[in-house]
Coordinates of C-alpha atoms in Angstrom, one line a residue:
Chain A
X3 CA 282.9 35.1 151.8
X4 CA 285.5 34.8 148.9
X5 CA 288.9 34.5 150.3
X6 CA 292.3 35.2 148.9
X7 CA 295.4 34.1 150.3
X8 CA 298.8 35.9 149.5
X9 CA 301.1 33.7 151.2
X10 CA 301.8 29.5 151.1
X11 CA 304.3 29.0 154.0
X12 CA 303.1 27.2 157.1
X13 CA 300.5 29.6 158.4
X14 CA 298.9 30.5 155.1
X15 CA 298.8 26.9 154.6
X16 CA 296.6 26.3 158.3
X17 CA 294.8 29.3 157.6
X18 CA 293.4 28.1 153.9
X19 CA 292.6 24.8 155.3
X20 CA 290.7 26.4 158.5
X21 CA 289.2 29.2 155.7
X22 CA 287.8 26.7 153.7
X23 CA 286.7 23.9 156.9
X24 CA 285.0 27.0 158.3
X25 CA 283.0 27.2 154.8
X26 CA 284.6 30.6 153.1
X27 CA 285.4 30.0 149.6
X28 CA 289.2 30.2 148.8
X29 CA 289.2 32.0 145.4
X30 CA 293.1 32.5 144.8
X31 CA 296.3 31.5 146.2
X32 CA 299.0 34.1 145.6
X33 CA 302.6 33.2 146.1
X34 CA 305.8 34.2 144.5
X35 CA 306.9 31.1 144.2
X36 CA 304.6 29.4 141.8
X37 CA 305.0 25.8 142.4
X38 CA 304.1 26.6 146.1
X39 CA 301.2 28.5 145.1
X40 CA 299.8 25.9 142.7
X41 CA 300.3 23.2 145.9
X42 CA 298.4 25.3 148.1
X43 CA 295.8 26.5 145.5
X44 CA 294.9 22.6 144.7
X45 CA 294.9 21.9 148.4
X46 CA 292.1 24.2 148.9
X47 CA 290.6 24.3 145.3
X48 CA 291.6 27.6 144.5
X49 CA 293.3 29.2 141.7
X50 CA 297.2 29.6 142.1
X51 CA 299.0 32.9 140.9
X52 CA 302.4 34.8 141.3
X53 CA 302.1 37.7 139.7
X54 CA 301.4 40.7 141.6
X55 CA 298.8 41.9 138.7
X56 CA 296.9 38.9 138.6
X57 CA 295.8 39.5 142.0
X58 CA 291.9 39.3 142.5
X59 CA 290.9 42.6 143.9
X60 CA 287.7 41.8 143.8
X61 CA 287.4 39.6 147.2
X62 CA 285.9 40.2 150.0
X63 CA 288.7 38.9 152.6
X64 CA 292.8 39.3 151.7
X65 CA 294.7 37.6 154.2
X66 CA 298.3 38.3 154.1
X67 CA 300.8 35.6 155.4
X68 CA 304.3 36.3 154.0
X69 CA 307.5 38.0 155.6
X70 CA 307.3 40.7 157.4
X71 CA 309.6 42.7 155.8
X72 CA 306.9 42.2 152.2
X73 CA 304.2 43.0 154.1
X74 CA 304.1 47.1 153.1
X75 CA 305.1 46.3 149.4
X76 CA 302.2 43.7 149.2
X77 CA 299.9 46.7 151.0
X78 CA 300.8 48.6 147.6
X79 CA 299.2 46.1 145.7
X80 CA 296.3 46.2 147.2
X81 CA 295.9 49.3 148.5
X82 CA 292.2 50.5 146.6
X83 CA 290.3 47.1 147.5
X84 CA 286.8 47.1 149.3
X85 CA 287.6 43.7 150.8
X86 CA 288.8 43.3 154.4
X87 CA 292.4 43.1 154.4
X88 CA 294.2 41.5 157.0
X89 CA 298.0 41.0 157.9
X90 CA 299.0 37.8 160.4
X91 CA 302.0 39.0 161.8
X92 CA 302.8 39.2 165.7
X93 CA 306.0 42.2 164.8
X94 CA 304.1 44.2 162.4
X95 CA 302.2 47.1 163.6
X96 CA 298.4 48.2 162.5
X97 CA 300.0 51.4 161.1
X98 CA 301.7 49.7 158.1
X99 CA 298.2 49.9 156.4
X100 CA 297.7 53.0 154.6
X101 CA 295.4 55.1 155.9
X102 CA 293.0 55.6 152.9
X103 CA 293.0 51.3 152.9
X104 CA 288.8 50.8 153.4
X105 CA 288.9 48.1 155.7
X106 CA 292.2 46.8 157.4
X107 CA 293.1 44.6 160.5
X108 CA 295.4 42.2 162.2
X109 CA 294.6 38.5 162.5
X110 CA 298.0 37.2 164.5
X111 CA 297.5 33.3 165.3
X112 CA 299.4 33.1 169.0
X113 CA 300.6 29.6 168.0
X114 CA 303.4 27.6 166.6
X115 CA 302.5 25.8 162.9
X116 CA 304.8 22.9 161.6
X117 CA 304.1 22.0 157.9
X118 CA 304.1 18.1 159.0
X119 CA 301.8 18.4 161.9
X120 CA 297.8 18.5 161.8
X121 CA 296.5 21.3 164.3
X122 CA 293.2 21.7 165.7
X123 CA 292.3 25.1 164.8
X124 CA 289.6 25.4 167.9
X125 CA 293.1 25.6 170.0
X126 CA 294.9 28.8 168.4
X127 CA 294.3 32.0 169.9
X128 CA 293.7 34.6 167.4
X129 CA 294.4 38.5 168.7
X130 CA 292.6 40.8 166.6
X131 CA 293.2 44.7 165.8
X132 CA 291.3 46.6 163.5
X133 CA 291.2 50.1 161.8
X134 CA 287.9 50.8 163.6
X135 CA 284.9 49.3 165.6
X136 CA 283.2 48.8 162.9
X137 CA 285.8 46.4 160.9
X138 CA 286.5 44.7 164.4
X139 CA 283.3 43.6 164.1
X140 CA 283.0 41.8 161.1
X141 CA 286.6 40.5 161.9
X142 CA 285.6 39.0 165.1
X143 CA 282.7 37.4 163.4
X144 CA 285.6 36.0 160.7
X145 CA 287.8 35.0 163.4
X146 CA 285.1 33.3 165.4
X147 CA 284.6 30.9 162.7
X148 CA 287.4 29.6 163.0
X149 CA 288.1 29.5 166.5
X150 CA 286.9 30.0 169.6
X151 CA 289.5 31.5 171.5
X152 CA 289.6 35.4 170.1
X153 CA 291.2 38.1 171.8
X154 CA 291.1 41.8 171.4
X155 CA 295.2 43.0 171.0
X156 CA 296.5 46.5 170.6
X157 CA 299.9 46.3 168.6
X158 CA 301.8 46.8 171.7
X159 CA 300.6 44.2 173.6
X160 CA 301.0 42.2 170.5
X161 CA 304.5 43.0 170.9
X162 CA 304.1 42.1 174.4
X163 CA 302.7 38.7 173.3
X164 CA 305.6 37.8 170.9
X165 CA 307.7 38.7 173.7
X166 CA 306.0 36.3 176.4
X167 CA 306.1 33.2 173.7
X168 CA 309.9 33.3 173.1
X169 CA 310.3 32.8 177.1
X170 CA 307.4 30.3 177.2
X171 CA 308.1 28.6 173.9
X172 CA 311.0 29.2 172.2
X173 CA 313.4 29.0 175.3
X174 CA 311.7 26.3 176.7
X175 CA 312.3 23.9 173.7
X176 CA 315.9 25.0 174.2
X177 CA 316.0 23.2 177.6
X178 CA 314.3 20.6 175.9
X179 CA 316.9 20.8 173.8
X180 CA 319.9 20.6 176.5
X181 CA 318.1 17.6 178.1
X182 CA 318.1 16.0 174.8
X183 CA 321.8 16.7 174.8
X184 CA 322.6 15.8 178.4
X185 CA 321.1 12.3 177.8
X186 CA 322.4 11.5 175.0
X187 CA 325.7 12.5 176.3
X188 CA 325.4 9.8 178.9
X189 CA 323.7 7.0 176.4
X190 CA 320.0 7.7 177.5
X191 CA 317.7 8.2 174.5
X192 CA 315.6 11.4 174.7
X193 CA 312.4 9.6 174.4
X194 CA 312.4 8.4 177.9
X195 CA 311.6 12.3 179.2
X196 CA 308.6 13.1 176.8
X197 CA 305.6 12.0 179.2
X198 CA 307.6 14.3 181.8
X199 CA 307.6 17.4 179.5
X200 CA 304.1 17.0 178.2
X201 CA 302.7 16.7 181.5
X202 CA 304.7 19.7 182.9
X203 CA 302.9 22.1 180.1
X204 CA 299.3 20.1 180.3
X205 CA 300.2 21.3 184.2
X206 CA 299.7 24.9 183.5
X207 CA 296.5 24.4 181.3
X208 CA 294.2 24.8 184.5
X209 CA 296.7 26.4 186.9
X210 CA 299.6 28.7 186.8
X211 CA 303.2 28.2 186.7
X212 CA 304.2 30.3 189.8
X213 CA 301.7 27.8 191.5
X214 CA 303.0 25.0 190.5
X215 CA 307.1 25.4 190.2
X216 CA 309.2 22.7 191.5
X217 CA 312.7 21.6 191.7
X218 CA 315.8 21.9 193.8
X219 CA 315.8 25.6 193.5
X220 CA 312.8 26.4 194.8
X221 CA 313.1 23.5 197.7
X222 CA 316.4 25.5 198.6
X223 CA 318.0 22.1 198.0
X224 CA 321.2 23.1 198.1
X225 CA 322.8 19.5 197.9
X226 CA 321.3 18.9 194.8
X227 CA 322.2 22.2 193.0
X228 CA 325.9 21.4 194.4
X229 CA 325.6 17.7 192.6
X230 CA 324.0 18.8 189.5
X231 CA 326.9 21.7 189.1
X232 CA 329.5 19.2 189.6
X233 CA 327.8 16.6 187.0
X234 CA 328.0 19.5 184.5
X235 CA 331.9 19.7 185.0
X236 CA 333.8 20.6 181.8
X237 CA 330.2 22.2 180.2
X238 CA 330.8 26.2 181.9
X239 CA 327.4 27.2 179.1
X240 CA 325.0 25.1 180.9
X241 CA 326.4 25.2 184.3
X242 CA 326.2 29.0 184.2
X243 CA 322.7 28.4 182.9
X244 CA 321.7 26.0 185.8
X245 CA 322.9 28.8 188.0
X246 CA 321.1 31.8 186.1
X247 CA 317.8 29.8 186.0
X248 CA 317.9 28.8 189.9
X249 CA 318.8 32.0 191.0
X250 CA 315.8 33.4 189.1
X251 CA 313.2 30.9 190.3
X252 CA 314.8 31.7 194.3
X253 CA 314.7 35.1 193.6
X254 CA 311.1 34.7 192.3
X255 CA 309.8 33.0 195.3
Chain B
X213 CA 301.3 -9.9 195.1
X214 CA 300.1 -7.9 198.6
X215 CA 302.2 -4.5 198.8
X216 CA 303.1 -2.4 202.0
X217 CA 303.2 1.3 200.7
X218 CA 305.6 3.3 202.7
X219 CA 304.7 6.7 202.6
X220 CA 301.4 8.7 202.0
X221 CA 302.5 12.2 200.0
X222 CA 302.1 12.5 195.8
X223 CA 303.6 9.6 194.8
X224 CA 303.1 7.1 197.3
X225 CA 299.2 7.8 196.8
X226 CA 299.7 7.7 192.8
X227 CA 301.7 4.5 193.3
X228 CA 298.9 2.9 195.4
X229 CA 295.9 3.7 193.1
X230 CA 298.5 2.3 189.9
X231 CA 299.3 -0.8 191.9
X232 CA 295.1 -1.2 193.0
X233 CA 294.1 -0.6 189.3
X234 CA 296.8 -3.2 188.6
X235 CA 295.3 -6.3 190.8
X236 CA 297.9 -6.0 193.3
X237 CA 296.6 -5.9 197.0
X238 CA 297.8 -3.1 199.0
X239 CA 297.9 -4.9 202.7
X240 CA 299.5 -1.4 204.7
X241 CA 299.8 2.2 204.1
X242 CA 302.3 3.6 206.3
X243 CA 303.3 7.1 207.0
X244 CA 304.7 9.0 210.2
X245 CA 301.6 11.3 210.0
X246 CA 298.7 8.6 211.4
X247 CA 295.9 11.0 209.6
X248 CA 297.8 10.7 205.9
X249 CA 297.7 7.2 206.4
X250 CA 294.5 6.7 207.1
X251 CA 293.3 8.4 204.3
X252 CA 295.6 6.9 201.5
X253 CA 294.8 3.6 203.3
X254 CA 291.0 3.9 202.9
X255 CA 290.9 5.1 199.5
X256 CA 292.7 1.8 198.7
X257 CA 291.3 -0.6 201.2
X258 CA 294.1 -1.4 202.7
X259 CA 295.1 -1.1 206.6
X260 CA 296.5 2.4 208.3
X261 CA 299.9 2.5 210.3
X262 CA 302.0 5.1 211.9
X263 CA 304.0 2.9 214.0
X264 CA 307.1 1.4 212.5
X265 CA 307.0 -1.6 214.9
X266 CA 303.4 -2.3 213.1
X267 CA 304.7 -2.4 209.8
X268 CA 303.8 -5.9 208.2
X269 CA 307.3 -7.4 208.0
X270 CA 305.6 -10.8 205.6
X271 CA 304.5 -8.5 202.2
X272 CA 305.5 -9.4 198.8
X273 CA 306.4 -5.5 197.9
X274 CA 307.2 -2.9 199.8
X275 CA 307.3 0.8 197.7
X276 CA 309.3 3.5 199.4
X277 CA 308.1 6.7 198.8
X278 CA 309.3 9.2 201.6
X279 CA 311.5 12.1 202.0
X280 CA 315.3 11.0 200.8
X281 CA 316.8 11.4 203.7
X282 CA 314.1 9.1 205.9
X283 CA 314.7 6.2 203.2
X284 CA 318.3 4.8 205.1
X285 CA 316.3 4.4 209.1
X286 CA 313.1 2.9 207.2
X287 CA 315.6 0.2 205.9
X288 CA 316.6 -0.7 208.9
X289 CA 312.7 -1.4 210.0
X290 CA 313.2 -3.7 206.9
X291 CA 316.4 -5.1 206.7
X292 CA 315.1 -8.4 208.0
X293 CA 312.5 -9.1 205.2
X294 CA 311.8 -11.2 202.5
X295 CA 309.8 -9.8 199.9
X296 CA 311.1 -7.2 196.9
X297 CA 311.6 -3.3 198.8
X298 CA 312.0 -0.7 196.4
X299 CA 312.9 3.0 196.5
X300 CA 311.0 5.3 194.2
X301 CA 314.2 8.3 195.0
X302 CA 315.8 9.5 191.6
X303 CA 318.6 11.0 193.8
X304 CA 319.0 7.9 195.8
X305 CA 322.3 5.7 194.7
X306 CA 321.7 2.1 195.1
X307 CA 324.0 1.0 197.7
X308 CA 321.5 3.0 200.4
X309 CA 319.9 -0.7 200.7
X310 CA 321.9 -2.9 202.9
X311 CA 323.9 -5.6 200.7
X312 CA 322.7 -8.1 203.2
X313 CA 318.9 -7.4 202.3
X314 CA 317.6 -10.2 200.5
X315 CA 315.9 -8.6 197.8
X316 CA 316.0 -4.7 196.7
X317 CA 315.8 -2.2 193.7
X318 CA 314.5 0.7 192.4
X319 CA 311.3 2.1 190.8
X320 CA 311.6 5.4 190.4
X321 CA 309.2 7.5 188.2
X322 CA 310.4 10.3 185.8
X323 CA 307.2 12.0 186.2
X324 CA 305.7 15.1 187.8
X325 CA 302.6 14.1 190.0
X326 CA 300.6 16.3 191.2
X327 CA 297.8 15.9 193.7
X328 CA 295.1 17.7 192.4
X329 CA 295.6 16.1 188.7
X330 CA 294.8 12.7 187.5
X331 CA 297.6 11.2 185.8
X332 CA 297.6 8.4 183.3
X333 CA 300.0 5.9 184.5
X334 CA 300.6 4.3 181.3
X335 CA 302.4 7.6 180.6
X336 CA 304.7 7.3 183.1
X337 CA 308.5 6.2 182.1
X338 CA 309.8 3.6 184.8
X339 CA 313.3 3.4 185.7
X340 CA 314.1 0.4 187.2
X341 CA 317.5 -0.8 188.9
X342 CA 317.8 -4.1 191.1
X343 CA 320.0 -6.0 193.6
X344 CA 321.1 -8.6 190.6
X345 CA 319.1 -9.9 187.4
X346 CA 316.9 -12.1 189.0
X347 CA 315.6 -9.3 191.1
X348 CA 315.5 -7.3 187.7
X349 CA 313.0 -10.4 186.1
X350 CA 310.9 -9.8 189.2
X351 CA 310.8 -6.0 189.1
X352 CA 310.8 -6.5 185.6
X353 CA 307.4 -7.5 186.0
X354 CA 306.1 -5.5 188.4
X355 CA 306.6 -2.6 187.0
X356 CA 305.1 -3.6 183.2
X357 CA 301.8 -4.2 184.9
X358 CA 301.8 -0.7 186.0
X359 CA 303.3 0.9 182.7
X360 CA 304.6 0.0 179.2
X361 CA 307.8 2.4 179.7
X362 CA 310.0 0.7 181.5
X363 CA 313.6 1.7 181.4
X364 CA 316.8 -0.2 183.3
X365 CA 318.8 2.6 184.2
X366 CA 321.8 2.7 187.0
X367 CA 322.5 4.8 189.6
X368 CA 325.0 7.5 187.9
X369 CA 321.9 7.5 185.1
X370 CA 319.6 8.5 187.3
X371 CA 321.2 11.2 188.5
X372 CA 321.9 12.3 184.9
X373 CA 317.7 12.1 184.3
X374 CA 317.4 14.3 187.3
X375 CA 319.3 16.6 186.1
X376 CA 317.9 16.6 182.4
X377 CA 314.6 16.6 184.0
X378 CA 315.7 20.5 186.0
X379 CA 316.5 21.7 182.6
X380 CA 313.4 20.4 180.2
X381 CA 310.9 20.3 183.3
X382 CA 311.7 22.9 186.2
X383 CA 312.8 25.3 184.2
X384 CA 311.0 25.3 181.2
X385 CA 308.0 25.9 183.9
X386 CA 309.9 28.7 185.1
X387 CA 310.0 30.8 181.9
X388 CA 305.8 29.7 181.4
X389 CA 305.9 31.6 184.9
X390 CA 308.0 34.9 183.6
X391 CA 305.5 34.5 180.6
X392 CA 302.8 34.9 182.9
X393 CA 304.4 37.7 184.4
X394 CA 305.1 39.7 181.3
X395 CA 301.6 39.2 180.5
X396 CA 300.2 40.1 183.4
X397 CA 302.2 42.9 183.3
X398 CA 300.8 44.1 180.4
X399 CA 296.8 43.8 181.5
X400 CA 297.0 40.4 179.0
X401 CA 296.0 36.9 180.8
X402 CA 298.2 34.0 180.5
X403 CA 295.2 32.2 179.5
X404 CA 296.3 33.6 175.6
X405 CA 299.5 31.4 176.2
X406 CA 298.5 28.3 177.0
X407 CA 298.1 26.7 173.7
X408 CA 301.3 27.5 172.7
X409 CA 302.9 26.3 175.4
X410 CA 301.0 22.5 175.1
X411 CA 301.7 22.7 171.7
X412 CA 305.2 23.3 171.4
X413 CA 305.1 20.1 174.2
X414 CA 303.4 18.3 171.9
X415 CA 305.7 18.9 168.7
X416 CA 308.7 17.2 170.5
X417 CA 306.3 14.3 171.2
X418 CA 307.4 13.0 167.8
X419 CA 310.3 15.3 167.0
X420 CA 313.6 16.3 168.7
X421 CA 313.4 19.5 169.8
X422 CA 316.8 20.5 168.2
X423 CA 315.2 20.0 165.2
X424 CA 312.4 22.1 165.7
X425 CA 313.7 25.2 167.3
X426 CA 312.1 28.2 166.5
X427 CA 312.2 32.0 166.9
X428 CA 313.8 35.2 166.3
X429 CA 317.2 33.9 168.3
X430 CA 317.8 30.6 165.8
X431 CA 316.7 32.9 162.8
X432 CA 319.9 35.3 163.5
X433 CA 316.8 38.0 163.7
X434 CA 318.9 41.1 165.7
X435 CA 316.3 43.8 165.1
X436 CA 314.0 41.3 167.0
X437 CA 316.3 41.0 170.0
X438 CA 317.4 44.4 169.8
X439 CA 313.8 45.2 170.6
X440 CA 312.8 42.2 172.9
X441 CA 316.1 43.7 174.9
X442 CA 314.3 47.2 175.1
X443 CA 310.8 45.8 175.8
X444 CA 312.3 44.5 178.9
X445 CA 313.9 47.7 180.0
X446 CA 314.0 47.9 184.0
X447 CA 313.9 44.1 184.5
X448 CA 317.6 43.4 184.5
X449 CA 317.1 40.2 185.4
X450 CA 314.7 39.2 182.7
X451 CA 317.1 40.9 180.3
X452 CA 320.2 38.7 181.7
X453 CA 318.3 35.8 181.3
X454 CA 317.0 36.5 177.6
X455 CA 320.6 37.3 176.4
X456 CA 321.8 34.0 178.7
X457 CA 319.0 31.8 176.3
X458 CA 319.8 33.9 173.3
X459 CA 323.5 33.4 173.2
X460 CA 322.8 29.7 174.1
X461 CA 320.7 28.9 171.3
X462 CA 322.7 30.6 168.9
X463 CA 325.7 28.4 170.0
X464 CA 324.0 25.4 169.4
X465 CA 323.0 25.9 165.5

């Protein structure tokens, strides 16, 4: 299948490199920047462009991985191809492809890319919506190829999704984030909780977090949550998110 | 070095296998409950007790690894001996041992164990605090053969670790848990998230996480909290908590 990318950020980069690991040939590289599109393009030995016109509409896969708010302007450009077009975004409903668009879908990659860390692809789940059976088919068989762990997403659970991953993800590298801070407050260098943290989420990789929750608040150690107020004296932000957090994981069990 | 392991629970029976694996010789597993000593006792060869008055008083080590509150009437079974006795409490000050004690410190882990899950204990960080240096040489040693990160950290440090550990560890497996719930609220398995969540473990493996905080809070994105906000309509709690981390990260960039 020829492939064309519109997009060179992060995931456009991780999806070109799976694209082309995967065996698909990566025709074009579209960005509008065109020193990121030529980096990209070479990467993955396809042609660079940013020019909206010099789009290939002759491919048989378009994968879209810009902004959301470009998404529907891009849509325009491409709106009378044969090829299976496909946006990547988790906040973007299925209904910003025109109708009269031949074959549309969503590929959204439930994962977090950094541009200076490799990723096994096998380990990013990849939700899939489509305009219609038919098209889900041939996008599962393109997703598939790339990694095993597909899922089948309406748009609102998609939203659901995104939802779910600022809690798990997002928030939790903020309390990473506050340990960092409360260390290095007190002259203890961050590195010395990183086996802790990487154990807690390989924890939850065969069992579930309501299973395995510990801590002073769920012990109803109430000496402890009085000590670890006191020690964050002077900081009311994180003591009123100590007390937010422990009430919640009480309340929970 | 023969060891008398004072307790039978998660970490006394992680300790035990570590210090086996190590070439020490565990002599005595001891433990209130005469069945959880046996057991911990067989799998490393070593002789059962239930009986304080049986505890072999002529080790070289003895690891403490009970409830906090039994540690202060176990050291009174020990007060007399010659050989190192440790703690393994992170909420445990020092001065618990008895000055007069000839030789006494602490090894406490800053790990989760759990008993169901092998753990690696070359990945677990070992804070160490001692009667005086020479004990510190001694324990020094001792606790290198079990694990390359070794840490001297005091009393009031500990406490501090304990607490960063609440906010990077307990809690950040409390919001996988509300994850799960959102999910599962939404006929979606957490199965979807768990990549994410080891991943976004991972990245701080080699990054700070402040430097690699993501999501629609840090991005000033309102329309996306505007709508996370309304997804969570009904869950008041889950709404609180959302804004709480919202308002929080925002702070801090």
């Amino acid at each position: 299948m020829k492939v064309v990318c519109i997009g060179s950020g992060n995931v456009a980069t991780h999806f070109s490199t799976a694209f082309v690991a995967a065996g698909f040939e990566l025709i074009q590289v579209w960005s509008k920047n065109p020193d990121h599109a030529a980096l990209l393009a070479n990467q993955v030995n396809a042609q660079g462009g940013s020019v909206k016109a010099d789009i290939n509409l002759a491919a048989d896969l378009y994968l879209i991985a810009i902004k959301d708010d470009a998404i529907a302007e891009m849509l325009e450009v491409l709106k009378e191809v044969r090829g299976l077009v496909l946006h990547t975004s988790g906040a973007t409903d299925l209904n910003v492809f025109p109708a009269s668009m031949e074959n549309y879908g969503v590929l959204y990659p439930l994962q977090t890319f950094s541009r200076s860390k490799a990723l096994d692809f096998s380990k990013v789940p990849l939700c899939l919506e489509a305009k219609n059976e038919a098209v889900m088919l041939v996008l599962k068989k393109v997703a598939l190829a790339l990694s095993p762990l597909v899922y089948e997403v309406s748009s609102a659970q998609r939203r659901i999704l995104h939802l779910a991953a600022v809690f798990a993800c997002n928030f939790s590298n903020h309390l990473y984030a506050i340990g960092q801070d409360i260390l290095e407050n007190n002259e203890l260098e961050f590195e010395i909780l990183r086996p802790l943290i990487l154990e807690t989420a390989e924890k939850v990789q065969h069992a579930f977090p309501r299973d395995v929750q510990t801590g002073p608040a769920i012990r109803n150690d109430e000496q402890t949550l009085i000590k670890h107020k006191e020690l964050l004296t002077g900081m009311p932000e994180l003591q009123d998110l100590y007390e937010t957090l422990s009430k919640s994981i009480k309340k929970k069990h």
